[in-house]
PDB file of C-alpha atoms in Angstrom:
ATOM      1  CA  MET I   1      42.858-162.754 -15.668  1.00  0.00           C
ATOM      2  CA  SER I   2      41.010-159.737 -14.249  1.00  0.00           C
ATOM      3  CA  ASP I   3      40.439-156.577 -16.265  1.00  0.00           C
ATOM      4  CA  PRO I   4      43.003-153.795 -15.818  1.00  0.00           C
ATOM      5  CA  VAL I   5      41.947-150.753 -13.836  1.00  0.00           C
ATOM      6  CA  LEU I   6      42.577-148.558 -16.887  1.00  0.00           C
ATOM      7  CA  LEU I   7      43.076-149.506 -20.513  1.00  0.00           C
ATOM      8  CA  VAL I   8      43.736-146.953 -23.253  1.00  0.00           C
ATOM      9  CA  ASP I   9      43.916-148.238 -26.825  1.00  0.00           C
ATOM     10  CA  ASP I  10      45.032-146.114 -29.802  1.00  0.00           C
ATOM     11  CA  LEU I  11      43.583-142.910 -28.342  1.00  0.00           C
ATOM     12  CA  THR I  12      43.282-139.664 -30.281  1.00  0.00           C
ATOM     13  CA  VAL I  13      41.833-136.489 -28.754  1.00  0.00           C
ATOM     14  CA  ALA I  14      41.239-133.395 -30.872  1.00  0.00           C
ATOM     15  CA  TYR I  15      39.534-130.067 -30.316  1.00  0.00           C
ATOM     16  CA  GLY I  16      38.511-128.871 -33.753  1.00  0.00           C
ATOM     17  CA  PRO I  17      41.600-128.851 -35.977  1.00  0.00           C
ATOM     18  CA  ALA I  18      43.996-129.150 -33.014  1.00  0.00           C
ATOM     19  CA  THR I  19      45.083-132.713 -32.212  1.00  0.00           C
ATOM     20  CA  ILE I  20      46.111-132.867 -28.553  1.00  0.00           C
ATOM     21  CA  LEU I  21      46.781-136.623 -28.231  1.00  0.00           C
ATOM     22  CA  HIS I  22      47.405-139.286 -30.856  1.00  0.00           C
ATOM     23  CA  ASP I  23      48.350-142.976 -30.945  1.00  0.00           C
ATOM     24  CA  VAL I  24      48.205-143.315 -27.147  1.00  0.00           C
ATOM     25  CA  THR I  25      48.066-146.886 -25.835  1.00  0.00           C
ATOM     26  CA  THR I  26      48.738-147.921 -22.236  1.00  0.00           C
ATOM     27  CA  THR I  27      47.417-150.040 -19.382  1.00  0.00           C
ATOM     28  CA  VAL I  28      47.381-149.510 -15.613  1.00  0.00           C
ATOM     29  CA  THR I  29      46.909-152.558 -13.418  1.00  0.00           C
ATOM     30  CA  SER I  30      45.555-152.823  -9.896  1.00  0.00           C
ATOM     31  CA  GLY I  31      47.865-151.540  -7.165  1.00  0.00           C
ATOM     32  CA  GLU I  32      50.250-149.628  -9.418  1.00  0.00           C
ATOM     33  CA  VAL I  33      51.497-146.104  -8.715  1.00  0.00           C
ATOM     34  CA  VAL I  34      51.973-144.443 -12.091  1.00  0.00           C
ATOM     35  CA  ALA I  35      53.188-140.945 -12.936  1.00  0.00           C
ATOM     36  CA  VAL I  36      52.183-139.176 -16.132  1.00  0.00           C
ATOM     37  CA  LEU I  37      55.056-136.834 -16.994  1.00  0.00           C
ATOM     38  CA  GLY I  38      55.647-134.293 -19.725  1.00  0.00           C
ATOM     39  CA  ALA I  39      56.249-130.669 -20.564  1.00  0.00           C
ATOM     40  CA  ASN I  40      53.460-128.104 -20.472  1.00  0.00           C
ATOM     41  CA  GLY I  41      51.182-128.665 -23.454  1.00  0.00           C
ATOM     42  CA  SER I  42      52.223-132.299 -23.919  1.00  0.00           C
ATOM     43  CA  GLY I  43      48.698-133.557 -23.220  1.00  0.00           C
ATOM     44  CA  LYS I  44      49.010-134.862 -19.639  1.00  0.00           C
ATOM     45  CA  SER I  45      45.807-133.360 -18.254  1.00  0.00           C
ATOM     46  CA  THR I  46      43.932-134.055 -21.483  1.00  0.00           C
ATOM     47  CA  LEU I  47      44.815-137.746 -21.221  1.00  0.00           C
ATOM     48  CA  ILE I  48      43.430-137.983 -17.704  1.00  0.00           C
ATOM     49  CA  LYS I  49      40.300-136.018 -18.583  1.00  0.00           C
ATOM     50  CA  ALA I  50      39.688-138.274 -21.574  1.00  0.00           C
ATOM     51  CA  CYS I  51      40.019-141.298 -19.293  1.00  0.00           C
ATOM     52  CA  LEU I  52      37.314-139.814 -17.053  1.00  0.00           C
ATOM     53  CA  GLY I  53      34.972-138.880 -19.891  1.00  0.00           C
ATOM     54  CA  LEU I  54      35.769-135.177 -19.496  1.00  0.00           C
ATOM     55  CA  ALA I  55      37.457-134.703 -22.874  1.00  0.00           C
ATOM     56  CA  PRO I  56      36.258-135.914 -26.284  1.00  0.00           C
ATOM     57  CA  VAL I  57      37.581-139.193 -27.664  1.00  0.00           C
ATOM     58  CA  THR I  58      38.124-138.646 -31.370  1.00  0.00           C
ATOM     59  CA  HIS I  59      39.427-142.149 -31.977  1.00  0.00           C
ATOM     60  CA  GLY I  60      40.304-145.210 -29.914  1.00  0.00           C
ATOM     61  CA  GLU I  61      38.933-146.850 -26.797  1.00  0.00           C
ATOM     62  CA  ILE I  62      39.188-146.296 -23.044  1.00  0.00           C
ATOM     63  CA  TYR I  63      38.041-148.726 -20.354  1.00  0.00           C
ATOM     64  CA  LEU I  64      37.794-148.084 -16.605  1.00  0.00           C
ATOM     65  CA  PHE I  65      37.404-151.234 -14.519  1.00  0.00           C
ATOM     66  CA  GLY I  66      36.460-153.021 -17.745  1.00  0.00           C
ATOM     67  CA  ALA I  67      33.676-150.583 -18.658  1.00  0.00           C
ATOM     68  CA  PRO I  68      33.902-148.436 -21.812  1.00  0.00           C
ATOM     69  CA  ILE I  69      34.100-144.717 -21.085  1.00  0.00           C
ATOM     70  CA  THR I  70      31.687-144.176 -23.993  1.00  0.00           C
ATOM     71  CA  LYS I  71      28.991-145.782 -21.823  1.00  0.00           C
ATOM     72  CA  PRO I  72      29.267-143.704 -18.617  1.00  0.00           C
ATOM     73  CA  ALA I  73      26.309-145.433 -16.965  1.00  0.00           C
ATOM     74  CA  GLN I  74      28.426-148.599 -16.864  1.00  0.00           C
ATOM     75  CA  VAL I  75      31.532-146.933 -15.417  1.00  0.00           C
ATOM     76  CA  PRO I  76      31.816-147.286 -11.606  1.00  0.00           C
ATOM     77  CA  PHE I  77      32.741-143.667 -10.886  1.00  0.00           C
ATOM     78  CA  ASP I  78      32.040-144.256  -7.192  1.00  0.00           C
ATOM     79  CA  ARG I  79      35.241-146.354  -7.157  1.00  0.00           C
ATOM     80  CA  ILE I  80      37.301-143.424  -8.435  1.00  0.00           C
ATOM     81  CA  GLY I  81      38.651-140.394  -6.601  1.00  0.00           C
ATOM     82  CA  TYR I  82      39.697-137.510  -8.853  1.00  0.00           C
ATOM     83  CA  VAL I  83      41.675-134.490  -7.653  1.00  0.00           C
ATOM     84  CA  PRO I  84      41.844-131.863 -10.418  1.00  0.00           C
ATOM     85  CA  GLN I  85      44.326-129.028 -10.542  1.00  0.00           C
ATOM     86  CA  ARG I  86      43.544-126.615  -7.749  1.00  0.00           C
ATOM     87  CA  ALA I  87      41.097-124.002  -9.069  1.00  0.00           C
ATOM     88  CA  ALA I  88      41.368-120.439  -7.805  1.00  0.00           C
ATOM     89  CA  ALA I  89      37.592-120.066  -7.874  1.00  0.00           C
ATOM     90  CA  ILE I  90      36.938-122.717  -5.244  1.00  0.00           C
ATOM     91  CA  SER I  91      39.198-120.974  -2.747  1.00  0.00           C
ATOM     92  CA  GLU I  92      36.992-117.858  -2.810  1.00  0.00           C
ATOM     93  CA  THR I  93      33.797-119.573  -1.670  1.00  0.00           C
ATOM     94  CA  PRO I  94      32.498-119.426   1.936  1.00  0.00           C
ATOM     95  CA  THR I  95      32.181-123.221   1.965  1.00  0.00           C
ATOM     96  CA  THR I  96      33.825-125.025   4.879  1.00  0.00           C
ATOM     97  CA  ALA I  97      36.346-127.827   4.493  1.00  0.00           C
ATOM     98  CA  LEU I  98      33.822-130.299   5.900  1.00  0.00           C
ATOM     99  CA  GLU I  99      31.215-129.267   3.323  1.00  0.00           C
ATOM    100  CA  VAL I 100      33.704-129.622   0.483  1.00  0.00           C
ATOM    101  CA  VAL I 101      34.639-133.131   1.605  1.00  0.00           C
ATOM    102  CA  MET I 102      31.014-134.180   2.120  1.00  0.00           C
ATOM    103  CA  SER I 103      30.244-133.070  -1.431  1.00  0.00           C
ATOM    104  CA  GLY I 104      32.501-135.889  -2.581  1.00  0.00           C
ATOM    105  CA  MET I 105      29.775-138.339  -1.592  1.00  0.00           C
ATOM    106  CA  ILE I 106      27.168-136.668  -3.796  1.00  0.00           C
ATOM    107  CA  GLY I 107      26.852-138.317  -7.172  1.00  0.00           C
ATOM    108  CA  ASN I 108      25.509-141.369  -8.959  1.00  0.00           C
ATOM    109  CA  TRP I 109      22.041-139.769  -8.939  1.00  0.00           C
ATOM    110  CA  ARG I 110      22.296-138.973  -5.215  1.00  0.00           C
ATOM    111  CA  LEU I 111      21.328-135.368  -4.433  1.00  0.00           C
ATOM    112  CA  ARG I 112      22.350-135.377  -0.771  1.00  0.00           C
ATOM    113  CA  PRO I 113      25.195-137.017   1.149  1.00  0.00           C
ATOM    114  CA  PRO I 114      24.301-140.457   2.552  1.00  0.00           C
ATOM    115  CA  ARG I 115      23.764-141.312   6.193  1.00  0.00           C
ATOM    116  CA  GLY I 116      26.982-141.110   8.166  1.00  0.00           C
ATOM    117  CA  ALA I 117      28.508-138.700   5.645  1.00  0.00           C
ATOM    118  CA  LYS I 118      29.699-136.237   8.277  1.00  0.00           C
ATOM    119  CA  ALA I 119      31.603-138.902  10.212  1.00  0.00           C
ATOM    120  CA  ARG I 120      33.187-140.224   7.014  1.00  0.00           C
ATOM    121  CA  ALA I 121      34.161-136.707   5.967  1.00  0.00           C
ATOM    122  CA  MET I 122      35.784-136.076   9.337  1.00  0.00           C
ATOM    123  CA  GLU I 123      37.765-139.315   8.973  1.00  0.00           C
ATOM    124  CA  ALA I 124      38.987-138.176   5.554  1.00  0.00           C
ATOM    125  CA  LEU I 125      40.032-134.796   6.955  1.00  0.00           C
ATOM    126  CA  GLU I 126      41.837-136.614   9.767  1.00  0.00           C
ATOM    127  CA  GLN I 127      43.781-138.571   7.133  1.00  0.00           C
ATOM    128  CA  VAL I 128      45.128-135.322   5.699  1.00  0.00           C
ATOM    129  CA  ASN I 129      45.638-133.709   9.124  1.00  0.00           C
ATOM    130  CA  LEU I 130      42.897-131.113   8.703  1.00  0.00           C
ATOM    131  CA  ALA I 131      40.271-132.336  11.164  1.00  0.00           C
ATOM    132  CA  ASP I 132      40.903-129.295  13.362  1.00  0.00           C
ATOM    133  CA  ARG I 133      40.065-127.031  10.400  1.00  0.00           C
ATOM    134  CA  ALA I 134      36.872-128.846   9.402  1.00  0.00           C
ATOM    135  CA  HIS I 135      34.553-125.911  10.101  1.00  0.00           C
ATOM    136  CA  HIS I 136      36.835-123.218   8.700  1.00  0.00           C
ATOM    137  CA  PRO I 137      35.955-121.641   5.333  1.00  0.00           C
ATOM    138  CA  ILE I 138      38.370-122.778   2.653  1.00  0.00           C
ATOM    139  CA  ARG I 139      38.834-119.193   1.465  1.00  0.00           C
ATOM    140  CA  VAL I 140      41.203-118.668   4.421  1.00  0.00           C
ATOM    141  CA  PHE I 141      43.245-121.805   3.630  1.00  0.00           C
ATOM    142  CA  SER I 142      46.773-121.839   2.310  1.00  0.00           C
ATOM    143  CA  GLY I 143      47.440-123.518  -1.018  1.00  0.00           C
ATOM    144  CA  GLY I 144      48.602-126.669   0.741  1.00  0.00           C
ATOM    145  CA  GLN I 145      45.552-126.809   3.006  1.00  0.00           C
ATOM    146  CA  LEU I 146      43.222-126.358   0.047  1.00  0.00           C
ATOM    147  CA  GLN I 147      44.971-129.101  -1.890  1.00  0.00           C
ATOM    148  CA  ARG I 148      44.704-131.473   1.080  1.00  0.00           C
ATOM    149  CA  THR I 149      40.996-130.626   1.360  1.00  0.00           C
ATOM    150  CA  LEU I 150      40.520-131.702  -2.255  1.00  0.00           C
ATOM    151  CA  ILE I 151      42.485-134.875  -1.516  1.00  0.00           C
ATOM    152  CA  ALA I 152      40.146-135.587   1.411  1.00  0.00           C
ATOM    153  CA  ARG I 153      37.170-135.055  -0.913  1.00  0.00           C
ATOM    154  CA  ALA I 154      38.552-137.835  -3.104  1.00  0.00           C
ATOM    155  CA  LEU I 155      39.426-140.082  -0.142  1.00  0.00           C
ATOM    156  CA  VAL I 156      35.922-139.941   1.317  1.00  0.00           C
ATOM    157  CA  ARG I 157      34.726-142.193  -1.488  1.00  0.00           C
ATOM    158  CA  THR I 158      37.189-144.880  -0.279  1.00  0.00           C
ATOM    159  CA  PRO I 159      38.345-145.093  -3.900  1.00  0.00           C
ATOM    160  CA  GLU I 160      40.046-148.031  -5.564  1.00  0.00           C
ATOM    161  CA  LEU I 161      41.575-145.673  -8.143  1.00  0.00           C
ATOM    162  CA  VAL I 162      42.911-142.215  -7.258  1.00  0.00           C
ATOM    163  CA  ILE I 163      43.831-139.757 -10.017  1.00  0.00           C
ATOM    164  CA  LEU I 164      45.616-136.520  -9.144  1.00  0.00           C
ATOM    165  CA  ASP I 165      46.463-133.676 -11.517  1.00  0.00           C
ATOM    166  CA  GLU I 166      49.615-131.770 -10.450  1.00  0.00           C
ATOM    167  CA  PRO I 167      48.941-132.231  -6.696  1.00  0.00           C
ATOM    168  CA  LEU I 168      52.262-130.657  -5.663  1.00  0.00           C
ATOM    169  CA  SER I 169      51.780-127.434  -7.587  1.00  0.00           C
ATOM    170  CA  GLY I 170      52.050-124.359  -5.387  1.00  0.00           C
ATOM    171  CA  ILE I 171      52.257-126.109  -2.008  1.00  0.00           C
ATOM    172  CA  ASP I 172      55.106-126.053   0.491  1.00  0.00           C
ATOM    173  CA  ALA I 173      57.396-128.927   1.468  1.00  0.00           C
ATOM    174  CA  HIS I 174      55.498-129.693   4.688  1.00  0.00           C
ATOM    175  CA  SER I 175      52.182-129.954   2.828  1.00  0.00           C
ATOM    176  CA  GLN I 176      53.836-132.152   0.211  1.00  0.00           C
ATOM    177  CA  GLU I 177      55.023-134.492   2.959  1.00  0.00           C
ATOM    178  CA  LEU I 178      51.522-134.720   4.452  1.00  0.00           C
ATOM    179  CA  LEU I 179      50.008-135.338   1.024  1.00  0.00           C
ATOM    180  CA  LEU I 180      52.486-138.132   0.284  1.00  0.00           C
ATOM    181  CA  GLY I 181      51.696-139.712   3.641  1.00  0.00           C
ATOM    182  CA  SER I 182      47.995-139.818   2.767  1.00  0.00           C
ATOM    183  CA  LEU I 183      48.725-141.393  -0.608  1.00  0.00           C
ATOM    184  CA  HIS I 184      50.973-144.017   0.993  1.00  0.00           C
ATOM    185  CA  GLN I 185      48.088-144.943   3.311  1.00  0.00           C
ATOM    186  CA  LEU I 186      45.748-145.272   0.338  1.00  0.00           C
ATOM    187  CA  HIS I 187      48.215-147.403  -1.571  1.00  0.00           C
ATOM    188  CA  ASP I 188      48.820-149.620   1.455  1.00  0.00           C
ATOM    189  CA  ALA I 189      45.054-150.183   1.536  1.00  0.00           C
ATOM    190  CA  GLY I 190      45.175-151.427  -2.067  1.00  0.00           C
ATOM    191  CA  ALA I 191      44.394-148.333  -4.131  1.00  0.00           C
ATOM    192  CA  THR I 192      45.794-147.737  -7.594  1.00  0.00           C
ATOM    193  CA  ILE I 193      47.253-144.237  -8.013  1.00  0.00           C
ATOM    194  CA  ILE I 194      47.772-142.204 -11.182  1.00  0.00           C
ATOM    195  CA  VAL I 195      49.402-138.817 -10.726  1.00  0.00           C
ATOM    196  CA  ILE I 196      50.205-136.094 -13.238  1.00  0.00           C
ATOM    197  CA  LEU I 197      53.541-134.461 -12.471  1.00  0.00           C
ATOM    198  CA  HIS I 198      55.869-131.966 -14.077  1.00  0.00           C
ATOM    199  CA  GLU I 199      58.699-133.107 -11.799  1.00  0.00           C
ATOM    200  CA  ILE I 200      58.882-136.312  -9.783  1.00  0.00           C
ATOM    201  CA  GLY I 201      60.114-134.511  -6.660  1.00  0.00           C
ATOM    202  CA  PRO I 202      59.011-136.236  -3.438  1.00  0.00           C
ATOM    203  CA  PHE I 203      57.307-138.991  -5.448  1.00  0.00           C
ATOM    204  CA  ASN I 204      60.791-140.391  -6.079  1.00  0.00           C
ATOM    205  CA  GLY I 205      60.848-143.941  -4.699  1.00  0.00           C
ATOM    206  CA  PHE I 206      57.041-144.200  -4.550  1.00  0.00           C
ATOM    207  CA  LEU I 207      56.395-144.713  -8.263  1.00  0.00           C
ATOM    208  CA  ASP I 208      56.214-148.059 -10.032  1.00  0.00           C
ATOM    209  CA  ARG I 209      56.107-146.614 -13.551  1.00  0.00           C
ATOM    210  CA  SER I 210      56.189-143.401 -15.496  1.00  0.00           C
ATOM    211  CA  ILE I 211      54.381-142.571 -18.719  1.00  0.00           C
ATOM    212  CA  VAL I 212      56.096-139.684 -20.500  1.00  0.00           C
ATOM    213  CA  LEU I 213      54.158-137.660 -23.064  1.00  0.00           C
ATOM    214  CA  ALA I 214      55.854-135.550 -25.714  1.00  0.00           C
ATOM    215  CA  GLN I 215      53.967-133.650 -28.402  1.00  0.00           C
ATOM    216  CA  GLY I 216      50.790-135.587 -27.722  1.00  0.00           C
ATOM    217  CA  SER I 217      52.068-139.159 -27.773  1.00  0.00           C
ATOM    218  CA  ILE I 218      53.869-141.539 -25.415  1.00  0.00           C
ATOM    219  CA  SER I 219      57.654-141.303 -25.642  1.00  0.00           C
ATOM    220  CA  HIS I 220      58.338-143.590 -22.658  1.00  0.00           C
ATOM    221  CA  ASP I 221      56.284-146.096 -20.667  1.00  0.00           C
ATOM    222  CA  GLY I 222      58.307-147.928 -18.052  1.00  0.00           C
ATOM    223  CA  ALA I 223      60.573-147.387 -15.068  1.00  0.00           C
ATOM    224  CA  PRO I 224      60.670-143.843 -13.653  1.00  0.00           C
ATOM    225  CA  PRO I 225      63.771-141.816 -14.562  1.00  0.00           C
ATOM    226  CA  GLU I 226      66.677-142.215 -12.165  1.00  0.00           C
ATOM    227  CA  PRO I 227      68.104-139.156 -10.398  1.00  0.00           C
ATOM    228  CA  HIS I 228      71.707-138.273 -11.174  1.00  0.00           C
ATOM    229  CA  GLY I 229      74.274-136.045  -9.468  1.00  0.00           C
ATOM    230  CA  HIS I 230      72.831-132.933  -7.841  1.00  0.00           C
ATOM    231  CA  HIS I 231      69.417-133.969  -9.140  1.00  0.00           C
ATOM    232  CA  ALA I 232      69.367-136.858  -6.680  1.00  0.00           C
ATOM    233  CA  SER I 233      67.586-134.855  -3.985  1.00  0.00           C
ATOM    234  CA  ASP I 234      63.818-135.228  -3.917  1.00  0.00           C
ATOM    235  CA  SER I 235      63.272-131.603  -4.795  1.00  0.00           C
ATOM    236  CA  HIS I 236      65.284-131.910  -8.011  1.00  0.00           C
ATOM    237  CA  VAL I 237      64.256-135.226  -9.522  1.00  0.00           C
ATOM    238  CA  HIS I 238      62.725-134.470 -12.878  1.00  0.00           C
ATOM    239  CA  GLN I 239      62.365-135.791 -16.375  1.00  0.00           C
ATOM    240  CA  HIS I 240      64.096-133.949 -19.223  1.00  0.00           C
ATOM    241  CA  TYR I 241      61.762-133.312 -22.136  1.00  0.00           C
ATOM    242  CA  PRO I 242      62.482-132.553 -25.777  1.00  0.00           C
ATOM    243  CA  HIS I 243      62.458-128.925 -26.844  1.00  0.00           C
ATOM    244  CA  GLY I 244      59.879-127.589 -29.261  1.00  0.00           C
ATOM    245  CA  ASP I 245      56.857-129.165 -27.614  1.00  0.00           C
ATOM    246  CA  ASP I 246      54.316-126.649 -28.821  1.00  0.00           C
ATOM    247  CA  ALA I 247      51.147-128.725 -28.709  1.00  0.00           C
ATOM    248  CA  PRO I 248      48.283-126.359 -27.833  1.00  0.00           C
ATOM    249  CA  PRO I 249      46.707-126.748 -24.397  1.00  0.00           C
ATOM    250  CA  ALA I 250      43.316-128.428 -24.224  1.00  0.00           C
ATOM    251  CA  LEU I 251      40.178-126.460 -23.613  1.00  0.00           C
ATOM    252  CA  ALA I 252      38.971-126.887 -20.053  1.00  0.00           C
ATOM    253  CA  PRO I 253      35.949-129.219 -19.954  1.00  0.00           C
ATOM    254  CA  ASP I 254      33.348-129.219 -17.212  1.00  0.00           C
ATOM    255  CA  LEU I 255      34.680-130.953 -14.081  1.00  0.00           C
ATOM    256  CA  SER I 256      31.397-131.083 -12.199  1.00  0.00           C
ATOM    257  CA  TRP I 257      30.843-134.831 -12.423  1.00  0.00           C
ATOM    258  CA  GLY I 258      30.026-136.758  -9.226  1.00  0.00           C
TER     259      GLY I 258
END
């Protein structure tokens, strides 16, 4: 039996005296589309960052493609596309969309994009319907256009695993539709997708599983919640979370890997 794409075993993450995650165990297998759901402060982003080596592992083990995250030289990060939460700072730079996407091929000790990088970057922008904006500075982009640029930056790696942190936040319905189309194409090509969401929204019907975090631990790992009544429309499908989830938010680690 092949190794799972992601394995998390008895994970605890703490920043000083604040425990953000505890007793977290889960597995993601090849080809799955998995949502990580939970209220603000439940530990969703911290879990993903820990899985990528961007947050400290206080206890437990994490494996990506069978390699322990504690030995980053063994982890095939070139097989992973990561789309963090959209940062306001990036939208103020004079960098063009094409340059942002090409930067996704820099990493693994490579200081410059490889041969053919421009053509690959243009293909990725085409996938998210932004090829005509390739040479425009991202500081003039809408929230949806910027998010799709970051998606293209992840796609240019031709990743086997795609991880997205709140990709629908702050973007309009049309941009959400385009984003979902790109993810469907990736999944059809065999990619595994993990997406952090506050509400399922347009991901309804696309997900295989949902992992729900509450107060730093997993409260549900299985079928996504079913919509009911007026919540049945895509824009209203969401998970109800317990009140009193006051786990402190994680400190923001450096996201400058690869």
